[in-house]
């Protein structure tokens, strides 16, 4: 089989846009153009903290169109900043697409990005240095929507409430870059959703301030169901095309490179585009996507906005750390936990934990299957309680919980593996 010549930078970015374009075209098979426009309007107005399925709020077509638009913006921003494509380009696009099915929209992300941009300007550094942090920080976009709808602020006209929400969003965006850098040292890269951990801290502070002024956040659960077969076909067709494209462009060497990729632990900072090949990375994305879909169906779960968004999180991080070998032990730990704990794995929050617990994939990749299963088992309990701290205002709830689990487990694992390590250090425990 012939192997194609290396793609130009422009061609690489154009290929990446095929993912959002695929779903934007699919949107018109679910809703008419008029219905999509009306649905987009409802998405912009509705509170969108966890769990708010845009398939219900605006309709499937509107949700896909919203996600496609934000994903195209992500690709365009990175391209016009003059950056080369790397693993984080793919990860940021897939996260933006996935969470735009249940929380992010074309209105509530801009203030946070503006805050990160101001931080770059303040330190006289290019915005490109922080653009990925900025894109990940949109995890907190529900705060922006919620501020405009606080009952205590209803006495003020809409423009005033909007300006207040923008000011808060800019302030949050400004503090995320240094905080994200700092918390990375705490878990040492063993939780891949690092910005999600930082956002969880910020969300806890913001919501605590809300509550101190008697502003309560109501619990929310909007969850679509009943279309497993349609979404299975839609997703499987995409993953099959990705896998086939990787083999056509990379030749038989894709399989050898993929086997080598499976041996990488995936600790934060990994970039499979750098450490492996582009074709093997795309094949890994396709394999993880299909694996995740089949597991969801195998355990009886639904395919809807939040679940598909979570699957795309796995696909995105398949360029920066995840593969079947290091995500399966984590997911197995969550599944085993569901057999003896009081919740059902197919319930909304446990199902998202089942998929997004894979933030801890580096633990399984570095320390083995048993540690991975334990990490998933613990994560399943922690993540179902951390949302109480910030009322669902951090879309990357599993990132916050995963950071806590990594901070707890890594020093314990390392001390067990090296019993003499602490004895050699003059440190007080």
CSV table of C-alpha atoms in Angstrom, one decimal:
chain,number,residue,atom,x,y,z
A,1,UNK,CA,0.0,0.0,0.0
A,2,UNK,CA,1.3,3.4,-0.9
A,3,UNK,CA,2.0,5.9,1.9
A,4,UNK,CA,1.0,9.5,1.1
A,5,UNK,CA,3.4,12.4,1.4
A,6,UNK,CA,3.4,14.5,4.5
A,7,UNK,CA,0.4,16.9,4.7
A,8,UNK,CA,0.9,20.6,4.8
A,9,UNK,CA,-0.1,22.6,7.8
A,10,UNK,CA,-3.2,23.9,6.0
A,11,UNK,CA,-4.2,20.4,5.0
A,12,UNK,CA,-3.9,19.1,8.5
A,13,UNK,CA,-6.2,21.8,9.9
A,14,UNK,CA,-8.7,21.3,7.0
A,15,UNK,CA,-8.8,17.6,7.8
A,16,UNK,CA,-9.5,18.4,11.4
A,17,UNK,CA,-12.5,20.5,10.5
A,18,UNK,CA,-14.1,17.4,8.9
A,19,UNK,CA,-15.2,16.2,12.4
A,20,UNK,CA,-17.4,19.3,13.2
A,21,UNK,CA,-18.6,19.6,9.6
A,22,UNK,CA,-19.7,15.9,9.7
A,23,UNK,CA,-22.0,16.7,12.6
A,24,UNK,CA,-23.2,20.0,11.2
A,25,UNK,CA,-24.3,18.2,8.1
A,26,UNK,CA,-25.9,15.5,10.2
A,27,UNK,CA,-27.8,18.2,12.1
A,28,UNK,CA,-30.1,18.7,9.1
A,29,UNK,CA,-31.2,15.1,9.2
A,30,UNK,CA,-32.6,15.6,12.6
A,31,UNK,CA,-34.1,19.1,12.3
A,32,UNK,CA,-35.1,21.6,9.7
A,33,UNK,CA,-33.1,24.8,9.4
A,34,UNK,CA,-35.9,26.8,11.1
A,35,UNK,CA,-36.0,24.3,13.9
A,36,UNK,CA,-32.2,24.5,14.3
A,37,UNK,CA,-32.3,28.3,14.6
A,38,UNK,CA,-35.2,28.2,17.1
A,39,UNK,CA,-33.3,25.4,19.1
A,40,UNK,CA,-30.1,27.5,19.1
A,41,UNK,CA,-32.1,30.4,20.7
A,42,UNK,CA,-33.3,28.1,23.4
A,43,UNK,CA,-29.8,26.8,24.1
A,44,UNK,CA,-28.5,30.4,24.5
A,45,UNK,CA,-31.3,31.2,27.0
A,46,UNK,CA,-31.4,28.1,29.1
A,47,UNK,CA,-29.3,27.6,32.3
A,48,UNK,CA,-26.6,25.0,31.3
A,49,UNK,CA,-24.9,23.7,34.5
A,50,UNK,CA,-24.6,20.0,35.0
A,51,UNK,CA,-26.5,18.1,33.7
A,52,UNK,CA,-28.2,19.9,30.8
A,53,UNK,CA,-28.6,17.9,27.7
A,54,UNK,CA,-28.8,20.2,24.7
A,55,UNK,CA,-30.5,17.4,22.7
A,56,UNK,CA,-33.6,18.1,24.9
A,57,UNK,CA,-33.2,21.8,25.3
A,58,UNK,CA,-32.7,22.8,21.6
A,59,UNK,CA,-33.1,19.5,19.7
A,60,UNK,CA,-30.5,17.2,18.3
A,61,UNK,CA,-29.8,19.2,15.2
A,62,UNK,CA,-29.4,22.5,17.1
A,63,UNK,CA,-27.0,20.8,19.6
A,64,UNK,CA,-24.9,19.4,16.8
A,65,UNK,CA,-24.8,22.7,15.0
A,66,UNK,CA,-23.9,24.6,18.2
A,67,UNK,CA,-21.1,22.1,18.8
A,68,UNK,CA,-19.9,22.3,15.2
A,69,UNK,CA,-19.7,26.1,15.2
A,70,UNK,CA,-17.7,26.2,18.4
A,71,UNK,CA,-15.4,23.5,17.2
A,72,UNK,CA,-14.7,25.3,13.9
A,73,UNK,CA,-14.0,28.5,15.9
A,74,UNK,CA,-11.4,26.4,18.0
A,75,UNK,CA,-9.7,25.2,14.9
A,76,UNK,CA,-9.7,28.6,13.3
A,77,UNK,CA,-8.4,30.4,16.4
A,78,UNK,CA,-5.4,28.0,16.6
A,79,UNK,CA,-4.7,28.2,12.9
A,80,UNK,CA,-4.8,32.0,12.6
A,81,UNK,CA,-2.6,32.3,15.7
A,82,UNK,CA,0.1,30.7,13.5
A,83,UNK,CA,0.4,27.6,15.7
A,84,UNK,CA,1.4,24.2,14.4
A,85,UNK,CA,-1.0,21.3,15.0
A,86,UNK,CA,-0.1,19.1,18.0
A,87,UNK,CA,-2.0,16.8,20.3
A,88,UNK,CA,-3.6,19.6,22.3
A,89,UNK,CA,-5.1,21.0,19.0
A,90,UNK,CA,-7.1,17.8,18.6
A,91,UNK,CA,-7.9,17.5,22.4
A,92,UNK,CA,-9.2,21.1,22.5
A,93,UNK,CA,-11.3,20.7,19.5
A,94,UNK,CA,-12.9,17.4,20.8
A,95,UNK,CA,-13.5,18.9,24.2
A,96,UNK,CA,-15.1,22.0,22.7
A,97,UNK,CA,-17.3,19.8,20.5
A,98,UNK,CA,-18.2,17.4,23.3
A,99,UNK,CA,-19.1,19.9,26.0
A,100,UNK,CA,-21.0,22.1,23.5
A,101,UNK,CA,-23.5,19.3,23.6
A,102,UNK,CA,-24.2,19.9,27.2
A,103,UNK,CA,-23.0,23.3,28.6
A,104,UNK,CA,-21.0,25.4,26.2
A,105,UNK,CA,-22.6,27.6,23.6
A,106,UNK,CA,-21.8,30.4,21.2
A,107,UNK,CA,-22.6,33.0,23.8
A,108,UNK,CA,-21.1,32.0,27.1
A,109,UNK,CA,-17.5,31.2,26.3
A,110,UNK,CA,-16.1,34.6,25.2
A,111,UNK,CA,-15.6,36.3,28.6
A,112,UNK,CA,-13.4,33.5,29.9
A,113,UNK,CA,-11.3,33.6,26.7
A,114,UNK,CA,-11.0,37.4,27.0
A,115,UNK,CA,-9.7,37.0,30.6
A,116,UNK,CA,-7.0,34.6,29.5
A,117,UNK,CA,-6.1,36.9,26.6
A,118,UNK,CA,-5.8,39.8,29.1
A,119,UNK,CA,-3.5,37.6,31.2
A,120,UNK,CA,-1.3,37.0,28.2
A,121,UNK,CA,-1.2,40.8,27.5
A,122,UNK,CA,-0.5,41.6,31.1
A,123,UNK,CA,2.6,39.4,31.0
A,124,UNK,CA,3.5,40.6,27.5
A,125,UNK,CA,3.5,37.1,26.1
A,126,UNK,CA,1.7,35.8,23.0
A,127,UNK,CA,-1.9,34.6,23.5
A,128,UNK,CA,-0.8,31.4,21.7
A,129,UNK,CA,1.1,30.4,24.9
A,130,UNK,CA,-2.2,30.2,26.8
A,131,UNK,CA,-4.8,29.5,24.1
A,132,UNK,CA,-5.2,25.9,25.1
A,133,UNK,CA,-5.7,26.8,28.7
A,134,UNK,CA,-8.2,29.4,27.6
A,135,UNK,CA,-10.2,26.9,25.5
A,136,UNK,CA,-10.2,24.4,28.4
A,137,UNK,CA,-11.2,27.1,30.8
A,138,UNK,CA,-14.6,27.4,29.1
A,139,UNK,CA,-15.5,24.5,31.4
A,140,UNK,CA,-16.8,27.4,33.6
A,141,UNK,CA,-19.0,28.9,31.0
A,142,UNK,CA,-22.3,27.9,32.9
A,143,UNK,CA,-21.3,30.5,35.5
A,144,UNK,CA,-21.6,33.2,32.9
A,145,UNK,CA,-25.1,32.1,31.9
A,146,UNK,CA,-26.2,31.7,35.5
A,147,UNK,CA,-25.1,35.2,36.6
A,148,UNK,CA,-27.5,36.7,34.0
A,149,UNK,CA,-30.4,34.8,35.6
A,150,UNK,CA,-29.8,35.3,39.3
A,151,UNK,CA,-33.1,36.3,40.8
A,152,UNK,CA,-31.5,38.8,43.2
A,153,UNK,CA,-30.1,40.7,40.1
A,154,UNK,CA,-33.5,40.8,38.4
A,155,UNK,CA,-34.0,44.4,39.5
A,156,UNK,CA,-31.2,45.4,37.1
A,157,UNK,CA,-31.8,45.7,33.4
A,158,UNK,CA,-30.5,42.9,31.2
A,159,UNK,CA,-27.5,44.9,29.8
A,160,UNK,CA,-26.3,45.6,33.4
A,161,UNK,CA,-26.6,41.9,34.3
A,162,UNK,CA,-24.8,41.0,31.1
A,163,UNK,CA,-21.9,43.4,31.9
A,164,UNK,CA,-21.6,42.0,35.4
A,165,UNK,CA,-21.4,38.4,34.0
A,166,UNK,CA,-18.8,39.5,31.5
A,167,UNK,CA,-16.7,41.1,34.2
A,168,UNK,CA,-16.9,38.0,36.4
A,169,UNK,CA,-15.9,35.8,33.4
A,170,UNK,CA,-12.9,38.0,32.5
A,171,UNK,CA,-11.8,37.9,36.2
A,172,UNK,CA,-12.1,34.1,36.2
A,173,UNK,CA,-10.2,33.8,32.9
A,174,UNK,CA,-7.4,36.0,34.2
A,175,UNK,CA,-6.7,33.7,37.2
A,176,UNK,CA,-6.9,30.4,35.5
A,177,UNK,CA,-3.5,30.2,33.8
A,178,UNK,CA,-1.4,30.6,37.0
A,179,UNK,CA,-3.7,28.3,38.9
A,180,UNK,CA,-3.7,25.6,36.2
A,181,UNK,CA,0.1,25.7,36.2
A,182,UNK,CA,0.3,25.4,40.0
A,183,UNK,CA,-2.1,22.5,40.4
A,184,UNK,CA,-0.3,20.4,37.8
A,185,UNK,CA,2.6,20.1,40.3
A,186,UNK,CA,0.1,18.6,42.9
A,187,UNK,CA,-1.0,15.6,40.8
A,188,UNK,CA,2.2,15.4,38.7
A,189,UNK,CA,0.3,14.8,35.4
A,190,UNK,CA,-1.5,11.7,36.6
A,191,UNK,CA,-4.9,13.4,36.0
A,192,UNK,CA,-5.2,14.5,32.4
A,193,UNK,CA,-7.9,17.0,33.0
A,194,UNK,CA,-5.6,19.5,34.7
A,195,UNK,CA,-7.5,22.6,33.9
A,196,UNK,CA,-10.7,20.9,35.1
A,197,UNK,CA,-9.0,20.5,38.5
A,198,UNK,CA,-8.2,24.3,38.5
A,199,UNK,CA,-11.7,25.2,37.4
A,200,UNK,CA,-13.2,23.1,40.2
A,201,UNK,CA,-11.3,25.2,42.7
A,202,UNK,CA,-12.5,28.4,41.1
A,203,UNK,CA,-16.1,27.2,40.8
A,204,UNK,CA,-16.1,26.2,44.5
A,205,UNK,CA,-15.0,29.7,45.5
A,206,UNK,CA,-17.5,31.4,43.1
A,207,UNK,CA,-20.5,29.3,44.2
A,208,UNK,CA,-19.5,29.7,47.9
A,209,UNK,CA,-19.7,33.5,47.3
A,210,UNK,CA,-23.1,33.0,45.7
A,211,UNK,CA,-24.3,31.0,48.7
A,212,UNK,CA,-23.0,33.6,51.2
A,213,UNK,CA,-25.4,36.1,49.5
A,214,UNK,CA,-28.2,33.6,49.7
A,215,UNK,CA,-28.0,32.7,46.0
A,216,UNK,CA,-28.7,29.0,45.6
A,217,UNK,CA,-28.1,26.9,42.5
A,218,UNK,CA,-30.9,24.4,41.9
A,219,UNK,CA,-30.1,20.9,41.0
A,220,UNK,CA,-30.6,20.1,37.3
A,221,UNK,CA,-31.0,16.9,35.3
A,222,UNK,CA,-32.1,17.1,31.6
A,223,UNK,CA,-31.3,13.8,30.0
A,224,UNK,CA,-32.2,12.6,26.5
A,225,UNK,CA,-33.0,8.9,25.8
A,226,UNK,CA,-34.3,6.5,23.3
A,227,UNK,CA,-32.1,6.9,20.2
A,228,UNK,CA,-29.2,4.4,20.7
A,229,UNK,CA,-29.3,2.9,17.2
A,230,UNK,CA,-29.3,6.2,15.3
A,231,UNK,CA,-26.4,7.5,17.3
A,232,UNK,CA,-24.5,4.2,17.1
A,233,UNK,CA,-24.7,4.4,13.3
A,234,UNK,CA,-23.7,8.0,13.2
A,235,UNK,CA,-20.7,7.5,15.5
A,236,UNK,CA,-19.6,4.2,14.1
A,237,UNK,CA,-19.5,5.6,10.5
A,238,UNK,CA,-17.2,8.4,11.7
A,239,UNK,CA,-14.9,6.1,13.6
A,240,UNK,CA,-14.7,3.7,10.7
A,241,UNK,CA,-13.8,6.5,8.3
A,242,UNK,CA,-11.1,7.7,10.7
A,243,UNK,CA,-9.6,4.3,11.1
A,244,UNK,CA,-9.7,3.6,7.3
A,245,UNK,CA,-8.2,7.0,6.6
A,246,UNK,CA,-5.4,6.3,9.0
A,247,UNK,CA,-4.6,3.0,7.4
A,248,UNK,CA,-4.8,4.4,3.8
A,249,UNK,CA,-2.5,7.3,4.6
A,250,UNK,CA,-0.1,5.4,6.9
A,251,UNK,CA,0.0,2.0,5.4
A,252,UNK,CA,0.6,-1.2,7.4
A,253,UNK,CA,3.1,0.7,9.6
A,254,UNK,CA,0.1,2.2,11.4
A,255,UNK,CA,-0.5,-1.1,13.2
A,256,UNK,CA,3.1,-1.4,14.3
A,257,UNK,CA,3.1,2.3,15.5
A,258,UNK,CA,-0.2,1.7,17.3
A,259,UNK,CA,1.2,-1.2,19.2
A,260,UNK,CA,4.1,1.0,20.3
A,261,UNK,CA,1.7,3.7,21.3
A,262,UNK,CA,-0.1,1.3,23.6
A,263,UNK,CA,3.0,0.9,25.6
A,264,UNK,CA,3.2,4.6,26.5
A,265,UNK,CA,1.9,5.5,30.0
A,266,UNK,CA,0.2,8.7,28.9
A,267,UNK,CA,1.2,10.9,31.8
A,268,UNK,CA,0.3,14.6,31.4
A,269,UNK,CA,2.5,16.2,28.8
A,270,UNK,CA,2.3,13.3,26.4
A,271,UNK,CA,1.6,14.2,22.8
A,272,UNK,CA,1.0,11.2,20.6
A,273,UNK,CA,1.5,13.3,17.5
A,274,UNK,CA,5.1,13.9,18.7
A,275,UNK,CA,5.7,10.5,20.4
A,276,UNK,CA,4.1,8.4,17.8
A,277,UNK,CA,2.8,9.2,14.3
A,278,UNK,CA,-0.2,11.2,13.1
A,279,UNK,CA,-1.8,8.2,11.5
A,280,UNK,CA,-1.3,6.0,14.5
A,281,UNK,CA,-2.8,8.8,16.6
A,282,UNK,CA,-5.9,9.0,14.4
A,283,UNK,CA,-6.3,5.2,14.5
A,284,UNK,CA,-6.0,5.4,18.3
A,285,UNK,CA,-8.8,8.0,18.4
A,286,UNK,CA,-11.0,5.8,16.2
A,287,UNK,CA,-10.3,2.7,18.3
A,288,UNK,CA,-11.0,4.5,21.6
A,289,UNK,CA,-14.2,6.1,20.2
A,290,UNK,CA,-15.6,2.7,19.0
A,291,UNK,CA,-14.5,1.0,22.2
A,292,UNK,CA,-16.3,3.6,24.4
A,293,UNK,CA,-19.5,3.5,22.4
A,294,UNK,CA,-19.6,-0.3,22.6
A,295,UNK,CA,-19.0,-0.3,26.3
A,296,UNK,CA,-21.8,2.2,26.9
A,297,UNK,CA,-24.2,0.0,25.0
A,298,UNK,CA,-22.9,-3.1,26.6
A,299,UNK,CA,-23.7,-1.9,30.1
A,300,UNK,CA,-27.1,-0.6,29.0
A,301,UNK,CA,-26.3,3.1,28.8
A,302,UNK,CA,-27.9,5.8,26.7
A,303,UNK,CA,-26.3,7.7,23.8
A,304,UNK,CA,-27.2,11.4,24.2
A,305,UNK,CA,-25.6,14.8,24.4
A,306,UNK,CA,-23.6,14.3,27.7
A,307,UNK,CA,-22.6,10.7,26.8
A,308,UNK,CA,-21.5,11.6,23.3
A,309,UNK,CA,-19.7,14.6,24.7
A,310,UNK,CA,-17.9,12.4,27.2
A,311,UNK,CA,-17.0,9.9,24.4
A,312,UNK,CA,-15.5,12.8,22.5
A,313,UNK,CA,-13.5,13.8,25.6
A,314,UNK,CA,-11.9,10.3,25.4
A,315,UNK,CA,-11.3,10.7,21.7
A,316,UNK,CA,-9.7,14.1,22.2
A,317,UNK,CA,-7.3,12.9,24.9
A,318,UNK,CA,-6.5,9.9,22.6
A,319,UNK,CA,-4.0,12.4,21.1
A,320,UNK,CA,-2.6,13.4,24.5
A,321,UNK,CA,-2.5,10.3,26.8
A,322,UNK,CA,-5.4,7.8,26.5
A,323,UNK,CA,-5.4,4.5,24.8
A,324,UNK,CA,-7.4,1.3,25.3
A,325,UNK,CA,-4.7,-0.2,27.5
A,326,UNK,CA,-4.7,2.6,30.1
A,327,UNK,CA,-8.4,3.5,30.1
A,328,UNK,CA,-10.0,0.1,30.4
A,329,UNK,CA,-8.7,-0.6,34.0
A,330,UNK,CA,-10.1,2.8,35.1
A,331,UNK,CA,-13.5,2.1,33.5
A,332,UNK,CA,-13.4,-1.4,35.0
A,333,UNK,CA,-12.9,0.0,38.4
A,334,UNK,CA,-16.1,2.2,38.0
A,335,UNK,CA,-18.0,-0.8,36.7
A,336,UNK,CA,-17.0,-3.0,39.6
A,337,UNK,CA,-17.9,-0.2,42.0
A,338,UNK,CA,-21.4,-0.1,40.5
A,339,UNK,CA,-22.0,-3.7,41.4
A,340,UNK,CA,-21.7,-3.1,45.1
A,341,UNK,CA,-22.6,0.6,45.6
A,342,UNK,CA,-26.1,2.0,45.9
A,343,UNK,CA,-26.2,3.7,42.5
A,344,UNK,CA,-26.8,2.2,39.0
A,345,UNK,CA,-24.1,2.6,36.4
A,346,UNK,CA,-26.7,3.7,33.8
A,347,UNK,CA,-27.8,6.6,35.9
A,348,UNK,CA,-26.7,9.9,34.4
A,349,UNK,CA,-23.9,10.9,36.8
A,350,UNK,CA,-22.4,7.4,37.1
A,351,UNK,CA,-22.5,7.0,33.4
A,352,UNK,CA,-20.5,10.2,32.9
A,353,UNK,CA,-18.1,9.1,35.6
A,354,UNK,CA,-17.7,5.7,33.8
A,355,UNK,CA,-16.4,7.6,30.7
A,356,UNK,CA,-14.7,10.6,32.2
A,357,UNK,CA,-12.9,8.8,35.0
A,358,UNK,CA,-10.4,8.0,32.3
A,359,UNK,CA,-8.7,11.3,33.3
A,360,UNK,CA,-6.8,8.9,35.6
A,361,UNK,CA,-5.6,6.7,32.7
A,362,UNK,CA,-1.9,7.6,33.4
A,363,UNK,CA,-2.2,5.8,36.8
A,364,UNK,CA,-3.1,2.6,35.0
A,365,UNK,CA,-0.5,3.3,32.3
A,366,UNK,CA,2.3,3.9,34.7
A,367,UNK,CA,1.5,1.6,37.7
A,368,UNK,CA,-0.5,-1.2,36.2
A,369,UNK,CA,-4.0,-2.6,36.0
A,370,UNK,CA,-4.6,-3.1,39.7
A,371,UNK,CA,-3.8,0.5,40.5
A,372,UNK,CA,-6.0,1.6,37.6
A,373,UNK,CA,-9.0,-0.4,38.9
A,374,UNK,CA,-8.5,1.1,42.4
A,375,UNK,CA,-8.3,4.6,41.0
A,376,UNK,CA,-11.6,4.0,39.0
A,377,UNK,CA,-13.3,2.5,42.1
A,378,UNK,CA,-12.3,5.5,44.3
A,379,UNK,CA,-13.1,8.0,41.6
A,380,UNK,CA,-16.7,6.7,41.2
A,381,UNK,CA,-17.4,7.7,44.8
A,382,UNK,CA,-15.6,11.0,44.9
A,383,UNK,CA,-17.0,12.4,41.6
A,384,UNK,CA,-20.6,11.9,42.8
A,385,UNK,CA,-20.0,14.2,45.7
A,386,UNK,CA,-17.7,16.9,44.4
A,387,UNK,CA,-20.4,18.5,42.3
A,388,UNK,CA,-22.1,19.5,45.6
A,389,UNK,CA,-19.3,22.0,46.2
A,390,UNK,CA,-20.1,24.1,43.1
A,391,UNK,CA,-23.6,23.1,42.0
A,392,UNK,CA,-22.6,21.7,38.6
A,393,UNK,CA,-20.9,25.0,37.6
A,394,UNK,CA,-17.7,23.2,36.5
A,395,UNK,CA,-18.5,21.1,33.5
A,396,UNK,CA,-15.2,19.2,34.0
A,397,UNK,CA,-16.4,17.8,37.3
A,398,UNK,CA,-14.5,14.6,36.7
A,399,UNK,CA,-11.3,16.7,36.3
A,400,UNK,CA,-11.7,18.1,39.8
A,401,UNK,CA,-12.4,14.7,41.3
A,402,UNK,CA,-9.7,13.0,39.3
A,403,UNK,CA,-7.2,15.6,40.5
A,404,UNK,CA,-8.1,14.8,44.1
A,405,UNK,CA,-7.8,11.0,43.5
A,406,UNK,CA,-4.4,11.5,41.8
A,407,UNK,CA,-3.1,13.7,44.7
A,408,UNK,CA,-4.2,11.0,47.1
A,409,UNK,CA,-3.0,7.9,45.3
A,410,UNK,CA,0.3,8.9,43.7
A,411,UNK,CA,2.4,9.6,46.8
A,412,UNK,CA,0.9,6.4,48.4
A,413,UNK,CA,1.8,4.3,45.4
A,414,UNK,CA,5.2,5.7,45.1
A,415,UNK,CA,6.0,5.3,48.7
A,416,UNK,CA,4.9,1.6,48.5
A,417,UNK,CA,7.0,1.1,45.4
A,418,UNK,CA,10.1,2.6,47.1
A,419,UNK,CA,9.9,1.9,50.8
A,420,UNK,CA,13.2,3.5,51.4
A,421,UNK,CA,12.4,6.8,49.6
A,422,UNK,CA,11.0,8.5,52.6
A,423,UNK,CA,13.7,7.2,54.9
A,424,UNK,CA,16.3,8.9,52.7
A,425,UNK,CA,14.5,12.3,52.9
A,426,UNK,CA,14.6,14.6,55.9
A,427,UNK,CA,11.0,15.4,55.6
A,428,UNK,CA,8.3,15.4,58.2
A,429,UNK,CA,5.2,13.4,57.1
